[in-house]
Amino acid sequence: MMNFRLIHDSIINILGLAEAGRFQTIGFQRQTKAVEEAVDNSRMVTVFYSAGNFPKTSAGLTGPVQHDITFRVELLVAKPATADIATINNPASTPAQKLAALAALQEAAQRADGSMDELIEIVYQILMDARNVDMGLPVGTVASRWIPSFQKDEPRPKGDLVQLTAAATLTLRTAEQIAGDPGVEGANIINNTLDIPGNTENITGVLIDNA
């Protein structure tokens, strides 16, 4: 298995072991989640292998090769919205009713925003912890670990919740060996031998008459 896959699994494991009831790491618990399950401290963190570069100047033609990796760490929080969305969207609602509903929606968005800020801090501190400099793998497997950026999206209503997403970019470097791939023999083998009745010598071919 290539190192980028081992590192991916190890990052999930590091986050999962550090949850302490503050968030949930998708993949660590081996189950899918809906946004409705991300309320309060059921915040979600998901890790994706996003990109990889293999600089030719830093590798031999037969390996090992340098692999500059980018992981995307996605964050999700949601807060209950006491606002009546139907009131906001109802043309018959009075301005006062719409303003009251909108204020409640904004309060939920503010709570979601504060929860996201806290989650960003938690995830950053976990991944940049000095104890995780090797991402849980043998010393020398991982180098140049860094989180250069976070990007937070706008809060948005989803049913009776306000949802907020964000993403971190995690970059690092590893060395990959080139072991080659021998392939896997297929289960179905096609026999292209022609079975011609009366051809006891199993001779096949095309007869050309030059006469």
Short mmCIF file of C-alpha atoms in Angstrom, two decimals:
data_model
loop_
_atom_site.label_atom_id
_atom_site.label_comp_id
_atom_site.label_asym_id
_atom_site.label_seq_id
_atom_site.Cartn_x
_atom_site.Cartn_y
_atom_site.Cartn_z
CA MET A 1 0.00 0.00 0.00
CA MET A 2 1.31 3.44 -0.89
CA ASN A 3 2.14 5.83 1.94
CA PHE A 4 -0.53 8.38 1.05
CA ARG A 5 -3.20 5.81 1.90
CA LEU A 6 -1.51 4.89 5.18
CA ILE A 7 -1.26 8.58 6.08
CA HIS A 8 -4.92 9.13 5.23
CA ASP A 9 -5.99 6.33 7.56
CA SER A 10 -3.66 7.57 10.28
CA ILE A 11 -5.06 11.12 10.16
CA ILE A 12 -8.57 9.72 10.61
CA ASN A 13 -7.35 7.65 13.55
CA ILE A 14 -5.60 10.63 15.18
CA LEU A 15 -8.74 12.75 14.95
CA GLY A 16 -10.98 9.91 16.08
CA LEU A 17 -8.91 9.22 19.20
CA ALA A 18 -8.99 12.93 20.12
CA GLU A 19 -12.74 13.45 19.74
CA ALA A 20 -13.57 13.38 23.47
CA GLY A 21 -17.24 13.95 22.65
CA ARG A 22 -16.51 17.26 20.89
CA PHE A 23 -16.99 16.08 17.30
CA GLN A 24 -17.27 12.95 15.20
CA THR A 25 -14.70 11.75 12.68
CA ILE A 26 -16.33 10.20 9.64
CA GLY A 27 -14.57 6.95 8.82
CA PHE A 28 -13.33 6.43 12.36
CA GLN A 29 -16.74 5.16 13.46
CA ARG A 30 -17.41 3.53 10.09
CA GLN A 31 -20.85 4.99 9.62
CA THR A 32 -22.50 7.67 7.54
CA LYS A 33 -24.02 10.79 9.05
CA ALA A 34 -26.81 13.17 8.11
CA VAL A 35 -26.71 16.89 8.83
CA GLU A 36 -29.44 16.38 11.45
CA GLU A 37 -26.93 14.38 13.51
CA ALA A 38 -24.43 17.26 13.59
CA VAL A 39 -26.30 19.31 16.17
CA ASP A 40 -24.40 20.69 19.16
CA ASN A 41 -21.35 18.51 19.93
CA SER A 42 -22.10 16.03 17.16
CA ARG A 43 -19.99 18.13 14.81
CA MET A 44 -18.41 16.22 11.94
CA VAL A 45 -14.90 16.05 10.49
CA THR A 46 -14.14 14.26 7.22
CA VAL A 47 -10.70 13.76 5.64
CA PHE A 48 -10.15 13.44 1.88
CA TYR A 49 -7.01 12.88 -0.17
CA SER A 50 -7.35 15.95 -2.41
CA ALA A 51 -4.25 16.15 -4.58
CA GLY A 52 -0.76 14.78 -5.04
CA ASN A 53 2.27 15.98 -6.97
CA PHE A 54 5.30 13.89 -7.95
CA PRO A 55 8.15 16.27 -8.88
CA LYS A 56 10.26 14.57 -11.53
CA THR A 57 13.40 16.38 -10.39
CA SER A 58 13.10 14.73 -6.97
CA ALA A 59 12.82 11.12 -8.06
CA GLY A 60 14.50 8.36 -10.00
CA LEU A 61 12.72 6.77 -12.93
CA THR A 62 12.28 3.57 -10.92
CA GLY A 63 11.70 5.22 -7.54
CA PRO A 64 11.44 6.04 -4.79
CA VAL A 65 9.48 9.15 -5.73
CA GLN A 66 8.65 12.24 -3.71
CA HIS A 67 4.91 12.65 -3.13
CA ASP A 68 3.71 16.14 -2.15
CA ILE A 69 0.25 15.52 -0.72
CA THR A 70 -2.73 17.75 -0.08
CA PHE A 71 -5.50 16.53 2.21
CA ARG A 72 -8.82 18.34 2.53
CA VAL A 73 -10.27 18.27 6.04
CA GLU A 74 -13.96 19.17 5.88
CA LEU A 75 -15.88 20.40 8.93
CA LEU A 76 -19.64 20.52 9.47
CA VAL A 77 -21.71 22.01 12.29
CA ALA A 78 -25.44 22.57 12.59
CA LYS A 79 -27.63 24.39 15.11
CA PRO A 80 -31.40 24.21 15.65
CA ALA A 81 -33.20 27.15 14.09
CA THR A 82 -36.18 28.31 16.13
CA ALA A 83 -37.10 30.55 13.21
CA ASP A 84 -40.22 29.71 11.25
CA ILE A 85 -38.85 29.41 7.70
CA ALA A 86 -42.38 29.19 6.35
CA THR A 87 -43.12 32.59 7.85
CA ILE A 88 -40.13 34.15 6.12
CA ASN A 89 -41.13 32.67 2.76
CA ASN A 90 -44.84 33.34 3.10
CA PRO A 91 -45.90 36.44 1.10
CA ALA A 92 -48.86 36.83 3.46
CA SER A 93 -46.64 37.26 6.54
CA THR A 94 -46.49 40.73 8.00
CA PRO A 95 -43.14 42.59 8.10
CA ALA A 96 -43.07 42.22 11.88
CA GLN A 97 -43.56 38.47 11.64
CA LYS A 98 -40.83 38.16 9.03
CA LEU A 99 -38.41 40.26 11.08
CA ALA A 100 -39.00 38.14 14.17
CA ALA A 101 -38.45 34.93 12.23
CA LEU A 102 -35.37 36.36 10.55
CA ALA A 103 -33.89 37.43 13.89
CA ALA A 104 -34.30 33.88 15.23
CA LEU A 105 -32.62 32.51 12.11
CA GLN A 106 -29.69 34.90 12.52
CA GLU A 107 -29.28 33.83 16.15
CA ALA A 108 -28.99 30.19 15.04
CA ALA A 109 -26.46 31.21 12.37
CA GLN A 110 -24.41 33.04 15.01
CA ARG A 111 -24.41 29.98 17.26
CA ALA A 112 -23.33 27.80 14.33
CA ASP A 113 -20.55 30.25 13.51
CA GLY A 114 -19.23 30.19 17.07
CA SER A 115 -19.39 26.40 17.12
CA MET A 116 -17.44 26.25 13.86
CA ASP A 117 -14.75 28.60 15.15
CA GLU A 118 -14.30 26.31 18.15
CA LEU A 119 -14.12 23.22 15.91
CA ILE A 120 -11.53 24.89 13.67
CA GLU A 121 -9.40 25.57 16.73
CA ILE A 122 -9.75 21.99 17.99
CA VAL A 123 -8.86 20.39 14.67
CA TYR A 124 -5.93 22.74 14.09
CA GLN A 125 -4.47 22.05 17.53
CA ILE A 126 -4.84 18.28 17.07
CA LEU A 127 -3.20 18.07 13.66
CA MET A 128 -0.42 20.55 14.46
CA ASP A 129 0.32 19.03 17.87
CA ALA A 130 4.04 18.24 18.12
CA ARG A 131 3.15 14.69 19.11
CA ASN A 132 1.54 14.24 15.69
CA VAL A 133 4.42 15.58 13.61
CA ASP A 134 4.85 12.10 12.11
CA MET A 135 1.08 11.57 11.74
CA GLY A 136 1.25 8.43 13.87
CA LEU A 137 3.65 6.69 11.48
CA PRO A 138 7.33 5.69 11.81
CA VAL A 139 9.76 8.60 11.99
CA GLY A 140 10.79 9.73 8.54
CA THR A 141 7.59 8.64 6.79
CA VAL A 142 6.08 12.14 6.87
CA ALA A 143 7.79 15.49 6.34
CA SER A 144 6.80 19.14 5.96
CA ARG A 145 3.42 18.74 7.68
CA TRP A 146 1.55 22.05 7.54
CA ILE A 147 -1.93 23.59 7.54
CA PRO A 148 -1.68 26.67 5.31
CA SER A 149 -5.34 27.64 5.29
CA PHE A 150 -8.94 27.29 6.47
CA GLN A 151 -11.96 28.35 4.43
CA LYS A 152 -15.35 28.90 6.09
CA ASP A 153 -18.60 29.05 4.11
CA GLU A 154 -21.75 31.04 4.75
CA PRO A 155 -24.40 29.64 7.15
CA ARG A 156 -27.48 28.33 5.38
CA PRO A 157 -30.86 26.98 6.51
CA LYS A 158 -31.52 23.28 6.05
CA GLY A 159 -34.95 22.27 7.30
CA ASP A 160 -35.17 23.28 10.94
CA LEU A 161 -31.39 23.62 11.23
CA VAL A 162 -28.74 26.15 10.28
CA GLN A 163 -25.78 24.39 8.67
CA LEU A 164 -22.24 25.71 8.38
CA THR A 165 -19.30 24.08 6.60
CA ALA A 166 -15.59 24.80 6.48
CA ALA A 167 -12.46 23.11 5.16
CA ALA A 168 -8.79 23.01 6.07
CA THR A 169 -5.92 22.28 3.71
CA LEU A 170 -3.30 19.93 5.16
CA THR A 171 -0.08 19.49 3.19
CA LEU A 172 2.80 17.10 3.77
CA ARG A 173 5.44 15.10 1.98
CA THR A 174 6.31 11.43 1.85
CA ALA A 175 8.37 9.01 -0.25
CA GLU A 176 6.60 6.39 -2.33
CA GLN A 177 8.17 3.17 -3.54
CA ILE A 178 7.42 1.86 -7.02
CA ALA A 179 6.78 -1.85 -6.57
CA GLY A 180 4.89 -2.28 -9.81
CA ASP A 181 1.53 -3.94 -10.34
CA PRO A 182 1.55 -7.50 -11.72
CA GLY A 183 -2.15 -7.30 -12.46
CA VAL A 184 -4.89 -9.68 -11.42
CA GLU A 185 -5.84 -12.63 -13.58
CA GLY A 186 -9.45 -12.43 -14.64
CA ALA A 187 -11.93 -15.10 -13.64
CA ASN A 188 -13.21 -15.50 -17.18
CA ILE A 189 -10.72 -16.69 -19.81
CA ILE A 190 -11.75 -16.47 -23.45
CA ASN A 191 -10.82 -19.46 -25.56
CA ASN A 192 -10.46 -18.31 -29.17
CA THR A 193 -9.77 -21.79 -30.58
CA LEU A 194 -12.16 -22.58 -33.43
CA ASP A 195 -13.98 -25.89 -33.20
CA ILE A 196 -14.55 -27.03 -36.80
CA PRO A 197 -16.55 -30.26 -37.23
CA GLY A 198 -14.51 -32.91 -39.04
CA ASN A 199 -11.21 -31.11 -38.38
CA THR A 200 -9.51 -33.90 -36.47
CA GLU A 201 -6.11 -32.21 -36.61
CA ASN A 202 -7.47 -28.93 -35.18
CA ILE A 203 -6.07 -27.00 -38.15
CA THR A 204 -7.50 -23.56 -38.73
CA GLY A 205 -6.76 -21.00 -41.38
CA VAL A 206 -7.94 -19.37 -44.59
CA LEU A 207 -7.75 -21.21 -47.88
CA ILE A 208 -6.79 -18.92 -50.78
CA ASP A 209 -7.49 -20.22 -54.27
CA ASN A 210 -4.99 -18.63 -56.71
CA ALA A 211 -6.38 -20.50 -59.72
#
